[in-house]
Coordinates of C-alpha atoms in Angstrom, one line a residue:
X1 CA -0.2 0.0 0.1
X2 CA 1.4 3.4 -1.0
X3 CA 1.6 6.3 0.9
X4 CA -1.3 7.9 -0.7
X5 CA -3.3 4.8 -0.4
X6 CA -2.6 4.6 3.3
X7 CA -3.8 8.0 3.8
X8 CA -7.1 7.1 2.0
X9 CA -7.8 4.1 3.7
X10 CA -7.4 6.1 7.0
X11 CA -9.4 9.0 6.0
X12 CA -12.4 6.3 5.0
X13 CA -12.1 4.6 8.5
X14 CA -12.4 8.0 10.5
X15 CA -15.3 9.1 8.4
X16 CA -17.0 5.9 9.2
X17 CA -16.2 6.0 13.0
X18 CA -17.2 9.7 13.4
X19 CA -20.6 9.4 11.7
X20 CA -22.7 7.4 13.8
X21 CA -25.9 6.2 13.3
X22 CA -27.5 9.0 11.5
X23 CA -26.0 12.0 9.9
X24 CA -27.1 15.8 9.7
X25 CA -25.2 18.1 7.1
X26 CA -26.0 21.5 7.5
X27 CA -25.2 23.5 4.8
X28 CA -22.8 26.3 5.9
X29 CA -21.8 29.3 3.6
X30 CA -22.2 32.5 3.2
X31 CA -25.4 32.6 1.6
X32 CA -27.0 30.0 3.8
X33 CA -25.7 31.8 7.0
X34 CA -27.4 34.9 5.9
X35 CA -30.8 32.9 6.0
X36 CA -30.0 31.6 9.3
X37 CA -28.0 28.6 8.9
X38 CA -26.0 28.6 12.2
X39 CA -29.1 28.7 14.0
X40 CA -30.6 25.6 12.4
X41 CA -27.2 23.9 13.2
X42 CA -27.3 25.0 16.8
X43 CA -31.0 23.7 17.2
X44 CA -30.2 20.4 15.6
X45 CA -27.1 19.7 18.0
X46 CA -29.4 21.3 21.0
X47 CA -32.3 18.7 20.0
X48 CA -30.3 15.9 19.4
X49 CA -28.3 16.1 22.8
X50 CA -31.5 16.8 24.6
X51 CA -32.8 13.2 23.3
X52 CA -29.7 11.7 23.5
X53 CA -29.9 10.4 19.9
X54 CA -27.1 8.4 17.9
X55 CA -26.6 10.9 15.3
X56 CA -24.0 13.4 14.3
X57 CA -24.3 17.0 13.1
X58 CA -21.6 18.2 10.5
X59 CA -21.3 21.3 8.3
X60 CA -21.2 21.4 4.6
X61 CA -20.7 24.0 1.7
X62 CA -23.3 25.2 -0.7
X63 CA -25.5 22.9 -2.5
X64 CA -26.3 25.5 -5.1
X65 CA -30.4 25.5 -4.2
X66 CA -29.9 29.2 -2.7
X67 CA -33.8 29.9 -3.3
X68 CA -34.2 27.1 -0.4
X69 CA -31.7 28.2 2.2
X70 CA -31.2 27.1 4.9
X71 CA -30.7 23.6 3.8
X72 CA -30.0 20.1 5.4
X73 CA -29.3 16.7 4.0
X74 CA -30.2 13.8 6.5
X75 CA -29.0 10.3 6.3
X76 CA -30.5 7.9 8.1
X77 CA -30.3 4.2 7.7
X78 CA -33.3 2.4 5.9
X79 CA -34.2 5.7 4.3
X80 CA -32.9 7.6 1.3
X81 CA -30.7 10.6 2.0
X82 CA -33.4 13.5 2.2
X83 CA -32.8 17.3 1.4
X84 CA -34.8 19.9 3.2
X85 CA -35.0 23.4 2.7
X86 CA -35.8 26.7 4.2
X87 CA -35.6 25.2 7.8
X88 CA -36.1 27.3 10.9
X89 CA -35.9 26.3 14.5
X90 CA -39.4 25.0 15.1
X91 CA -39.1 22.8 11.8
X92 CA -35.8 21.2 12.9
X93 CA -37.7 20.5 16.5
X94 CA -40.2 18.6 14.4
X95 CA -37.5 16.7 12.4
X96 CA -35.9 15.6 15.1
X97 CA -38.8 14.3 17.0
X98 CA -40.4 12.8 13.9
X99 CA -37.6 11.8 12.1
X100 CA -34.4 11.3 13.7
X101 CA -36.2 9.8 17.2
X102 CA -38.8 8.0 15.1
X103 CA -39.8 6.9 11.7
X104 CA -41.6 9.7 9.9
X105 CA -39.2 11.2 7.5
X106 CA -41.7 14.2 7.0
X107 CA -41.9 14.1 3.4
X108 CA -43.9 17.1 3.5
X109 CA -40.9 19.6 4.1
X110 CA -38.4 17.7 2.0
X111 CA -37.4 19.3 -1.2
X112 CA -36.1 16.0 -2.8
X113 CA -34.0 12.6 -2.3
X114 CA -30.2 12.6 -3.1
X115 CA -30.1 9.0 -4.6
X116 CA -32.7 6.6 -6.5
X117 CA -35.3 5.2 -4.1
X118 CA -39.0 4.2 -4.0
X119 CA -40.4 6.7 -1.6
X120 CA -39.7 10.1 -3.0
X121 CA -38.5 11.9 -6.2
X122 CA -34.6 12.9 -6.4
X123 CA -33.1 15.8 -7.4
X124 CA -32.8 14.3 -10.7
X125 CA -36.4 14.3 -11.3
X126 CA -37.1 17.9 -11.5
X127 CA -35.7 20.0 -14.5
X128 CA -32.9 21.6 -12.8
X129 CA -31.5 18.1 -11.8
X130 CA -32.2 16.7 -15.1
X131 CA -30.1 19.6 -17.3
X132 CA -27.2 20.4 -14.9
X133 CA -24.3 18.6 -15.0
X134 CA -21.9 19.1 -12.3
X135 CA -18.1 18.3 -12.6
X136 CA -16.8 21.0 -10.3
X137 CA -19.8 21.2 -8.1
X138 CA -20.3 17.7 -7.6
X139 CA -19.1 17.5 -4.0
X140 CA -20.2 21.1 -3.1
X141 CA -22.6 20.5 -0.2
X142 CA -22.0 17.0 0.3
X143 CA -18.7 16.9 1.9
X144 CA -17.3 18.7 5.1
X145 CA -14.8 21.6 3.4
X146 CA -13.1 21.4 7.0
X147 CA -12.0 17.9 7.0
X148 CA -9.6 16.9 4.6
X149 CA -10.9 13.1 5.1
X150 CA -14.2 13.9 3.5
X151 CA -12.2 15.2 0.5
X152 CA -10.1 12.3 0.5
X153 CA -12.6 9.9 0.7
X154 CA -14.4 11.4 -2.4
X155 CA -11.0 10.6 -4.5
X156 CA -9.5 14.0 -3.6
X157 CA -5.8 14.3 -4.5
X158 CA -5.9 11.2 -7.1
X159 CA -5.3 13.8 -9.8
X160 CA -2.2 15.0 -8.1
X161 CA -1.0 11.7 -7.5
X162 CA -1.6 10.6 -11.1
X163 CA 0.2 13.9 -12.3
X164 CA 3.5 12.9 -10.2
X165 CA 3.5 9.5 -12.0
X166 CA 3.9 11.6 -15.4
X167 CA 6.0 13.7 -17.0
X168 CA 5.2 17.3 -16.7
X169 CA 5.0 17.9 -20.5
X170 CA 2.4 15.1 -20.5
X171 CA 0.2 16.8 -17.8
X172 CA 0.3 20.4 -19.7
X173 CA -0.6 18.1 -23.0
X174 CA -3.7 16.4 -21.3
X175 CA -5.0 19.9 -20.3
X176 CA -4.1 21.4 -23.9
X177 CA -5.8 18.2 -25.2
X178 CA -9.0 18.9 -22.9
X179 CA -9.4 22.3 -24.6
X180 CA -9.9 23.8 -21.1
X181 CA -10.8 27.7 -21.6
X182 CA -10.0 29.7 -18.6
X183 CA -13.3 30.4 -16.6
X184 CA -12.3 33.8 -15.4
X185 CA -14.0 35.4 -18.6
X186 CA -11.2 35.8 -21.2
X187 CA -11.6 32.4 -22.4
X188 CA -7.8 31.8 -23.2
X189 CA -7.0 28.1 -23.4
X190 CA -5.1 27.1 -20.0
X191 CA -3.0 24.4 -21.5
X192 CA -1.5 27.0 -23.9
X193 CA -0.7 29.3 -21.0
X194 CA 0.5 26.7 -18.8
X195 CA 2.9 25.6 -21.8
X196 CA 3.9 28.9 -22.3
X197 CA 5.3 29.4 -18.7
X198 CA 6.9 25.8 -18.6
X199 CA 9.4 26.6 -21.5
X200 CA 10.7 29.8 -19.7
X201 CA 14.3 28.9 -18.5
X202 CA 14.0 30.5 -15.1
X203 CA 14.5 28.6 -11.6
X204 CA 11.9 30.8 -10.2
X205 CA 8.1 30.3 -11.2
X206 CA 5.0 31.2 -9.9
X207 CA 1.0 29.9 -9.7
X208 CA -1.5 32.4 -9.0
X209 CA -5.3 31.5 -8.5
X210 CA -7.7 35.0 -9.1
X211 CA -10.2 34.4 -6.5
X212 CA -10.7 38.2 -6.6
X213 CA -14.8 37.8 -7.6
X214 CA -15.9 41.3 -7.8
X215 CA -19.2 41.2 -10.2
X216 CA -22.4 42.4 -9.0
X217 CA -24.3 39.3 -8.0
X218 CA -21.7 36.7 -8.6
X219 CA -20.6 34.3 -6.0
X220 CA -19.5 31.2 -8.0
X221 CA -15.7 31.3 -7.0
X222 CA -16.6 32.3 -3.4
X223 CA -19.0 29.1 -2.9
X224 CA -16.5 26.6 -4.3
X225 CA -13.7 27.9 -1.8
X226 CA -16.0 27.6 0.7
X227 CA -17.6 24.5 0.0
X228 CA -14.3 22.4 -1.6
X229 CA -11.4 24.2 -1.2
X230 CA -9.3 21.3 -1.7
X231 CA -10.4 20.8 -5.2
X232 CA -8.9 24.3 -6.0
X233 CA -5.5 23.2 -4.1
X234 CA -4.9 20.3 -6.0
X235 CA -5.4 22.0 -9.4
X236 CA -2.8 24.5 -8.5
X237 CA -0.4 22.0 -7.0
X238 CA -0.9 19.9 -10.3
X239 CA -0.3 23.2 -12.3
X240 CA 2.9 23.5 -10.3
X241 CA 4.2 20.6 -11.2
X242 CA 3.5 20.9 -14.9
X243 CA 5.2 24.3 -15.3
X244 CA 8.1 23.8 -12.8
X245 CA 6.6 26.0 -10.1
X246 CA 6.9 25.7 -6.2
X247 CA 5.2 28.7 -4.9
X248 CA 1.4 29.2 -5.6
X249 CA -0.9 32.1 -4.0
X250 CA -4.7 32.9 -4.0
X251 CA -5.7 36.3 -4.4
X252 CA -8.8 36.2 -2.4
X253 CA -10.7 39.3 -1.3
X254 CA -11.0 40.3 2.2
X255 CA -14.9 40.5 1.8
X256 CA -14.7 36.5 1.9
X257 CA -13.6 36.0 5.4
X258 CA -15.6 32.2 5.1
X259 CA -13.6 31.5 2.2
X260 CA -10.2 32.5 3.3
X261 CA -10.5 30.6 6.8
X262 CA -11.6 27.8 5.1
X263 CA -8.7 28.0 2.8
X264 CA -6.2 28.5 5.5
X265 CA -7.7 25.4 7.1
X266 CA -7.5 23.4 4.2
X267 CA -3.7 24.5 3.2
X268 CA -2.9 23.5 6.8
X269 CA -4.5 20.1 6.6
X270 CA -2.9 19.5 3.4
X271 CA 0.5 20.0 4.6
X272 CA -0.1 18.1 7.3
X273 CA -0.9 14.9 5.1
X274 CA 2.3 15.6 3.2
X275 CA 0.0 16.8 0.0
X276 CA 1.4 20.2 0.2
X277 CA 5.0 21.5 0.9
X278 CA 8.1 19.8 0.4
X279 CA 8.5 16.7 -1.2
X280 CA 5.0 16.1 -1.7
X281 CA 4.4 12.1 -1.1
X282 CA 7.9 11.3 -1.3
X283 CA 7.9 12.5 -5.1
X284 CA 11.0 15.0 -4.7
X285 CA 8.4 17.9 -5.9
X286 CA 7.5 20.8 -3.5
X287 CA 4.7 23.0 -3.5
X288 CA 3.9 25.7 -1.3
X289 CA 0.6 27.9 -1.3
X290 CA 0.0 31.1 0.7
X291 CA -3.1 33.5 0.7
X292 CA -2.8 36.8 -0.1
X293 CA -6.2 39.0 0.6
X294 CA -7.1 41.9 -1.6
X295 CA -8.6 45.0 -0.6
X296 CA -11.8 44.8 -2.9
X297 CA -10.7 46.8 -5.9
X298 CA -12.4 45.6 -9.0
X299 CA -9.7 46.5 -11.3
X300 CA -7.5 44.2 -9.5
X301 CA -9.4 41.1 -10.9
X302 CA -7.1 42.3 -14.0
X303 CA -3.9 40.0 -14.2
X304 CA -1.3 43.0 -14.2
X305 CA -3.1 45.0 -11.6
X306 CA -3.4 41.8 -9.6
X307 CA 0.3 41.1 -9.3
X308 CA 1.2 44.6 -9.1
X309 CA -1.2 44.8 -5.8
X310 CA 0.4 41.2 -4.6
X311 CA 3.9 43.0 -5.4
X312 CA 2.9 46.0 -2.8
X313 CA 2.4 48.5 -5.6
X314 CA -0.9 50.4 -6.7
X315 CA -3.3 48.0 -8.3
X316 CA -3.1 49.4 -11.8
X317 CA -2.9 47.8 -15.0
X318 CA -0.1 47.8 -17.3
X319 CA 0.5 47.1 -20.9
X320 CA 1.3 43.8 -22.4
X321 CA 3.4 42.0 -23.8
X322 CA 5.5 40.6 -22.3
X323 CA 2.4 38.0 -21.2
X324 CA 2.4 37.0 -17.5
X325 CA 3.7 33.6 -18.6
X326 CA 7.2 35.3 -19.3
X327 CA 7.1 38.0 -16.8
X328 CA 4.5 38.1 -14.2
X329 CA 4.7 38.2 -10.4
X330 CA 8.0 39.8 -9.1
X331 CA 9.1 39.6 -12.7
X332 CA 9.2 35.7 -13.0
X333 CA 7.1 33.4 -15.2
X334 CA 3.4 33.2 -13.8
X335 CA 0.2 31.2 -14.4
X336 CA -2.7 33.1 -13.2
X337 CA -5.8 31.3 -13.8
X338 CA -9.4 31.6 -12.5
X339 CA -10.8 29.8 -9.4
X340 CA -13.1 27.3 -11.6
X341 CA -10.2 26.9 -14.3
X342 CA -8.3 25.0 -11.3
X343 CA -11.0 23.4 -9.9
X344 CA -11.1 21.6 -13.4
X345 CA -7.5 20.3 -13.6
X346 CA -7.8 17.4 -11.3
X347 CA -10.8 16.0 -13.1
X348 CA -9.2 16.3 -16.5
X349 CA -5.9 14.8 -14.8
X350 CA -7.7 12.0 -13.1
X351 CA -10.2 11.1 -15.8
X352 CA -8.5 12.2 -18.9
X353 CA -9.0 14.9 -21.5
X354 CA -11.9 13.0 -23.0
X355 CA -14.0 13.1 -19.6
X356 CA -13.8 16.9 -20.3
X357 CA -14.6 17.2 -23.9
X358 CA -17.6 15.0 -23.4
X359 CA -19.4 17.6 -22.2
X360 CA -20.4 20.9 -24.1
X361 CA -19.5 21.6 -27.5
X362 CA -16.3 21.1 -29.9
X363 CA -14.9 24.5 -29.6
X364 CA -16.6 25.0 -26.1
X365 CA -16.2 22.0 -23.9
X366 CA -16.9 21.3 -20.3
X367 CA -19.5 22.7 -18.5
X368 CA -20.0 26.5 -17.2
X369 CA -20.9 27.4 -13.6
X370 CA -23.3 30.4 -13.3
X371 CA -24.8 32.3 -10.2
X372 CA -28.2 32.6 -11.4
X373 CA -30.2 35.8 -9.4
X374 CA -32.3 38.6 -10.0
X375 CA -36.3 37.9 -11.1
X376 CA -35.8 34.0 -11.1
X377 CA -37.7 31.6 -9.3
X378 CA -35.2 29.2 -8.3
X379 CA -31.7 31.3 -7.7
X380 CA -28.6 29.8 -6.8
X381 CA -25.4 28.2 -8.1
X382 CA -25.7 26.1 -11.1
X383 CA -23.6 24.0 -13.5
X384 CA -24.5 23.4 -16.8
X385 CA -22.7 21.7 -20.0
X386 CA -21.4 24.5 -22.6
X387 CA -23.7 25.0 -25.3
X388 CA -26.8 25.1 -23.0
X389 CA -29.3 28.1 -24.5
X390 CA -30.1 31.0 -22.0
X391 CA -33.9 29.8 -22.5
X392 CA -32.9 26.3 -21.0
X393 CA -30.9 27.9 -18.2
X394 CA -33.6 30.5 -17.1
X395 CA -36.9 28.8 -17.8
X396 CA -35.8 24.8 -17.1
X397 CA -33.3 25.0 -14.5
X398 CA -34.3 28.5 -12.9
X399 CA -38.0 27.6 -13.2
X400 CA -38.9 30.9 -15.0
X401 CA -40.1 34.3 -13.7
X402 CA -41.8 34.8 -10.4
X403 CA -45.3 36.4 -10.1
X404 CA -46.2 35.8 -13.7
X405 CA -44.2 38.8 -14.7
X406 CA -42.8 39.1 -18.4
X407 CA -39.2 38.3 -19.1
X408 CA -37.3 41.7 -20.4
X409 CA -33.8 40.8 -20.7
X410 CA -30.7 38.9 -19.0
X411 CA -27.7 40.5 -17.8
X412 CA -24.8 38.3 -18.4
X413 CA -21.1 38.6 -17.8
X414 CA -21.0 41.0 -14.7
X415 CA -20.7 44.8 -15.3
X416 CA -18.4 44.2 -18.1
X417 CA -21.2 41.9 -19.5
X418 CA -24.3 43.0 -22.0
X419 CA -27.8 42.9 -21.6
X420 CA -29.6 40.4 -23.9
X421 CA -33.3 40.5 -24.8
X422 CA -35.9 37.8 -25.4
X423 CA -35.0 37.2 -28.7
X424 CA -31.5 36.1 -27.6
X425 CA -32.8 33.4 -25.5
X426 CA -31.8 30.7 -27.6
X427 CA -28.4 31.6 -27.9
X428 CA -26.3 28.8 -26.7
X429 CA -24.0 29.7 -23.7
X430 CA -20.3 29.8 -25.1
X431 CA -17.4 32.3 -25.4
X432 CA -17.9 32.8 -28.9
X433 CA -21.8 33.0 -29.5
X434 CA -22.2 35.2 -26.5
X435 CA -19.5 37.7 -27.9
X436 CA -21.1 37.7 -31.0
X437 CA -24.3 38.8 -29.4
X438 CA -22.7 41.6 -28.0
X439 CA -22.3 40.1 -24.4
X440 CA -19.8 38.0 -22.6
X441 CA -19.6 35.0 -20.5
X442 CA -17.5 36.8 -17.9
X443 CA -16.8 34.5 -14.8
X444 CA -20.3 33.5 -14.7
X445 CA -22.7 36.0 -13.1
X446 CA -26.2 36.2 -14.7
X447 CA -29.1 38.5 -13.6
X448 CA -32.6 37.9 -14.7
X449 CA -34.7 41.2 -15.4
X450 CA -38.4 41.4 -16.0
X451 CA -41.1 43.7 -17.0
X452 CA -40.6 46.0 -13.9
X453 CA -36.9 46.7 -14.9
X454 CA -35.9 50.0 -17.0
X455 CA -32.9 49.1 -19.2
X456 CA -31.4 52.6 -18.9
X457 CA -31.3 52.3 -15.3
X458 CA -29.9 48.8 -15.6
X459 CA -27.2 50.4 -17.9
X460 CA -26.7 53.2 -15.3
X461 CA -26.2 50.9 -12.8
X462 CA -23.6 48.7 -14.2
X463 CA -21.8 51.5 -15.5
X464 CA -21.8 53.3 -12.1
X465 CA -20.3 50.5 -10.7
X466 CA -17.2 50.4 -13.4
X467 CA -16.7 54.5 -13.2
X468 CA -16.5 53.9 -9.6
X469 CA -13.9 51.2 -9.6
X470 CA -11.8 52.5 -12.5
X471 CA -8.3 52.8 -11.6
X472 CA -8.1 56.3 -13.4
X473 CA -4.9 55.5 -15.5
X474 CA -6.7 55.9 -18.8
X475 CA -8.2 59.2 -20.0
X476 CA -10.9 57.4 -22.0
X477 CA -11.9 55.2 -19.0
X478 CA -11.4 57.8 -16.2
X479 CA -13.4 60.8 -18.0
X480 CA -15.3 58.8 -20.8
X481 CA -17.1 56.5 -18.2
X482 CA -18.3 59.5 -16.1
X483 CA -19.1 61.3 -19.4
X484 CA -21.4 58.5 -20.1
X485 CA -22.8 58.4 -16.6
X486 CA -23.6 61.9 -16.7
X487 CA -25.7 61.5 -19.8
X488 CA -27.4 58.3 -18.6
X489 CA -28.4 59.9 -15.3
X490 CA -30.0 62.8 -17.1
X491 CA -32.0 60.2 -19.3
X492 CA -33.4 58.7 -16.3
X493 CA -34.4 62.2 -15.2
X494 CA -36.2 62.9 -18.7
X495 CA -33.5 65.6 -19.4
X496 CA -31.6 65.6 -22.7
X497 CA -32.2 65.1 -26.7
X498 CA -32.3 62.4 -28.9
X499 CA -29.0 63.6 -30.1
X500 CA -27.4 62.5 -26.6
X501 CA -27.9 58.8 -27.7
X502 CA -25.5 59.3 -30.7
X503 CA -23.0 61.0 -28.3
X504 CA -23.3 58.0 -25.9
X505 CA -22.7 55.5 -28.5
X506 CA -19.7 57.5 -29.9
X507 CA -18.4 57.7 -26.4
X508 CA -19.1 54.1 -25.8
X509 CA -17.0 53.0 -28.7
X510 CA -14.1 55.2 -27.4
X511 CA -14.1 53.9 -24.3
X512 CA -14.0 50.4 -25.5
X513 CA -11.1 50.9 -27.9
X514 CA -9.2 53.2 -26.1
X515 CA -8.7 51.7 -22.7
X516 CA -5.6 49.7 -21.6
X517 CA -7.4 46.8 -19.5
X518 CA -10.7 44.9 -20.0
X519 CA -12.0 47.1 -17.3
X520 CA -12.4 50.0 -19.4
X521 CA -12.7 48.0 -22.9
X522 CA -15.5 46.1 -21.6
X523 CA -17.4 48.9 -19.0
X524 CA -19.5 50.3 -22.2
X525 CA -20.9 46.7 -22.8
X526 CA -24.1 47.4 -20.9
X527 CA -25.0 50.6 -22.7
X528 CA -24.0 49.1 -26.4
X529 CA -26.2 46.2 -25.5
X530 CA -29.1 48.2 -24.1
X531 CA -28.8 51.0 -27.2
X532 CA -28.8 48.1 -29.4
X533 CA -31.9 46.0 -28.0
X534 CA -33.7 48.3 -26.1
X535 CA -33.4 51.7 -27.9
X536 CA -37.3 52.3 -27.5
X537 CA -36.8 53.0 -24.0
X538 CA -34.3 55.3 -24.3
X539 CA -36.5 57.5 -26.8
X540 CA -39.5 57.1 -24.3
X541 CA -37.4 58.9 -21.7
X542 CA -36.2 61.8 -24.0
X543 CA -39.3 61.9 -25.9
X544 CA -42.2 61.3 -23.6
X545 CA -40.8 62.2 -20.5
X546 CA -42.1 58.3 -19.9
X547 CA -40.5 55.5 -18.0
X548 CA -41.9 52.2 -19.7
X549 CA -40.8 50.1 -16.3
X550 CA -42.1 52.9 -14.3
X551 CA -38.8 52.4 -12.6
X552 CA -36.9 55.8 -12.7
X553 CA -38.0 57.9 -9.7
X554 CA -38.1 61.3 -11.6
X555 CA -40.4 59.9 -14.2
X556 CA -43.1 58.3 -12.1
X557 CA -45.7 59.5 -9.4
X558 CA -47.8 57.3 -6.9
X559 CA -51.7 57.8 -7.4
X560 CA -54.5 56.3 -4.9
X561 CA -57.4 55.8 -7.2
X562 CA -60.3 57.2 -5.3
X563 CA -62.8 54.8 -6.7
X564 CA -60.7 51.6 -5.8
X565 CA -59.7 53.2 -2.2
X566 CA -61.7 51.7 0.7
X567 CA -62.8 54.3 3.5
X568 CA -62.3 51.4 6.1
X569 CA -58.6 50.6 5.2
X570 CA -55.4 52.5 6.2
X571 CA -53.1 50.3 5.3
X572 CA -51.1 52.9 3.1
X573 CA -51.1 55.5 5.7
X574 CA -49.3 53.4 8.3
X575 CA -46.6 52.4 5.4
X576 CA -45.9 55.6 4.4
X577 CA -42.2 57.1 6.0
X578 CA -43.1 60.8 5.2
X579 CA -46.4 61.1 6.2
X580 CA -47.3 62.1 2.8
X581 CA -50.6 59.8 2.5
X582 CA -53.5 61.5 4.3
X583 CA -57.1 60.9 4.2
X584 CA -59.5 63.4 2.6
X585 CA -62.8 64.7 3.8
X586 CA -64.4 62.0 2.4
X587 CA -62.4 59.3 3.8
X588 CA -60.4 58.7 0.6
X589 CA -56.7 58.6 1.0
X590 CA -54.6 60.8 -1.3
X591 CA -50.9 61.4 -1.7
X592 CA -49.0 64.7 -1.3
X593 CA -46.6 64.5 -3.8
X594 CA -44.3 66.9 -2.6
X595 CA -43.5 64.8 0.4
X596 CA -43.5 61.4 -1.6
X597 CA -40.2 59.8 -1.9
X598 CA -41.5 57.1 -4.0
X599 CA -40.2 54.5 -1.6
X600 CA -43.1 51.7 -2.9
X601 CA -44.3 50.9 0.5
X602 CA -47.9 52.1 -0.5
X603 CA -48.3 50.0 -3.2
X604 CA -46.9 47.0 -1.5
X605 CA -49.2 47.8 1.7
X606 CA -52.5 48.1 -0.2
X607 CA -54.3 45.0 -0.1
X608 CA -54.8 43.1 -3.3
X609 CA -58.7 43.3 -3.1
X610 CA -58.4 46.9 -3.5
X611 CA -55.3 47.5 -5.8
X612 CA -55.7 50.9 -5.5
X613 CA -52.3 52.5 -5.4
X614 CA -50.9 53.0 -9.3
X615 CA -47.6 54.3 -10.6
X616 CA -48.1 56.7 -13.4
X617 CA -45.1 57.6 -16.0
X618 CA -45.2 60.5 -17.2
X619 CA -45.8 62.1 -13.5
X620 CA -49.4 63.6 -14.4
X621 CA -52.1 62.9 -12.1
X622 CA -55.4 62.4 -13.7
X623 CA -58.7 64.0 -12.5
X624 CA -58.6 66.5 -9.4
X625 CA -54.9 67.2 -9.3
X626 CA -55.6 70.0 -6.9
X627 CA -57.1 67.6 -4.4
X628 CA -53.6 65.9 -4.3
X629 CA -52.0 68.9 -2.6
X630 CA -52.8 69.4 1.0

């Protein structure tokens, strides 16, 4: 038995000894903690101890079903492993009493079973489970990320062991043959980058993992690091062996404390097992990994800005060439890849390039991981084959738009991406098809928008983000985005003329073509795509002073329809934070427009049987306008 085989055998034995009769796996990641997962975990522990049951509670990571947090997986002998969602302390007490202490699995509260059975539907029986194909999210939510034994028992580090038995050039060739493209957004072939670095005649080389995930609404990298950190460490170690590097860094933003703490623990455990550090598994190969915490600057997601930040310089992009594989961190050859890119590597090395290429398309093999958020029923982390259409992702995997609202657009690729309309829903998700449509896949952020979203405001929101995050080095980016933002702000107020749209388009193209890095180069994408696909909304703002989505505050007014308002109801009065709503002499409610801050509270508070509050755009009140003034 080899040293590694002994490690795996011992890990499996320890897991069997720890688990006891029943295992309660509580999903504990940033998203689930926000939903109350820690309270659920403590409640299970307290109830199990109180009833003196033979059961054990462990933490696992993100299972991806964020719409149903907090999530708990219960494995009890004689029953299929069952997944429960939206738990609170009362439901915990019920599950412990009825299921853990007795034999009632409380199917009414279960989402799905994990494996096939004769009792309850599995995840695979639902559209999401049918269309999802997990390569790097497979273990997320099902293993304890703070216990390396769980990763070893799930065939973890087998890829590294297999790589150490090969020539480094053969490892690179396997990655090249898999056609793995960088999942950070650029889509550059990872194997080509590795090969370039390996050919540099330098004694000192580096492997850097870019975990500076800064896109609004994106949480793919964070979830992987929190749920399966060893997968990324293994991928980095394989890369280090392949290119001849002995040092690796993970550049992770300090706003990810859970990911950072679990990474530190994983690195420590891997060193203790001899899977990182000096002379890994007696192979003669040494590789160590350190964590570098970034300060949250979006521009530091760009490669040259990132390594400048690591070197103690200002996080500002620089011109290339030389490429990073030639001269990167501290002027040494460096491989810089995204979290997801490294996460695919262990599976490719362990199972072969064909394993990866059998998913996806010819030019874009493998899977894509998305943070599916916005106006979507089943938000969360999803992994689908490359080439899956946006329609399938939104309507089958995400189960469509809630509250019977109409789909308007999908914002894909973060602030550097684009807004695509309903006509684009059948575009396959891959690097090339999305680029042709004016968007990018980016790192995997995907925001669904419905009929209540104003595309001018959406473009302004993302441009404001990139303008604020600009490092200021390039004149086009520094001044161009500010000028564009000023124009967009004026349009949301109904100010300006149609000629402003031509100027906006001209500025967008100048910023795109004249910026040094991709932050500036892609910053105009939300503006360009909304002008391309939703120009009529821009024109309505300028020509009619009207926001079709009734979202822009300067172009809307709240109005209580007298014929619908009930004299017996005062729900809207109590909901108003500025006391803008008053009761007329006839008992009907009305709004003092000068006091109204357009917070939407009255609209939400009005009982559906009355439906008396309306949003008007343009903000012209019907009927007796004078009666609205008090």
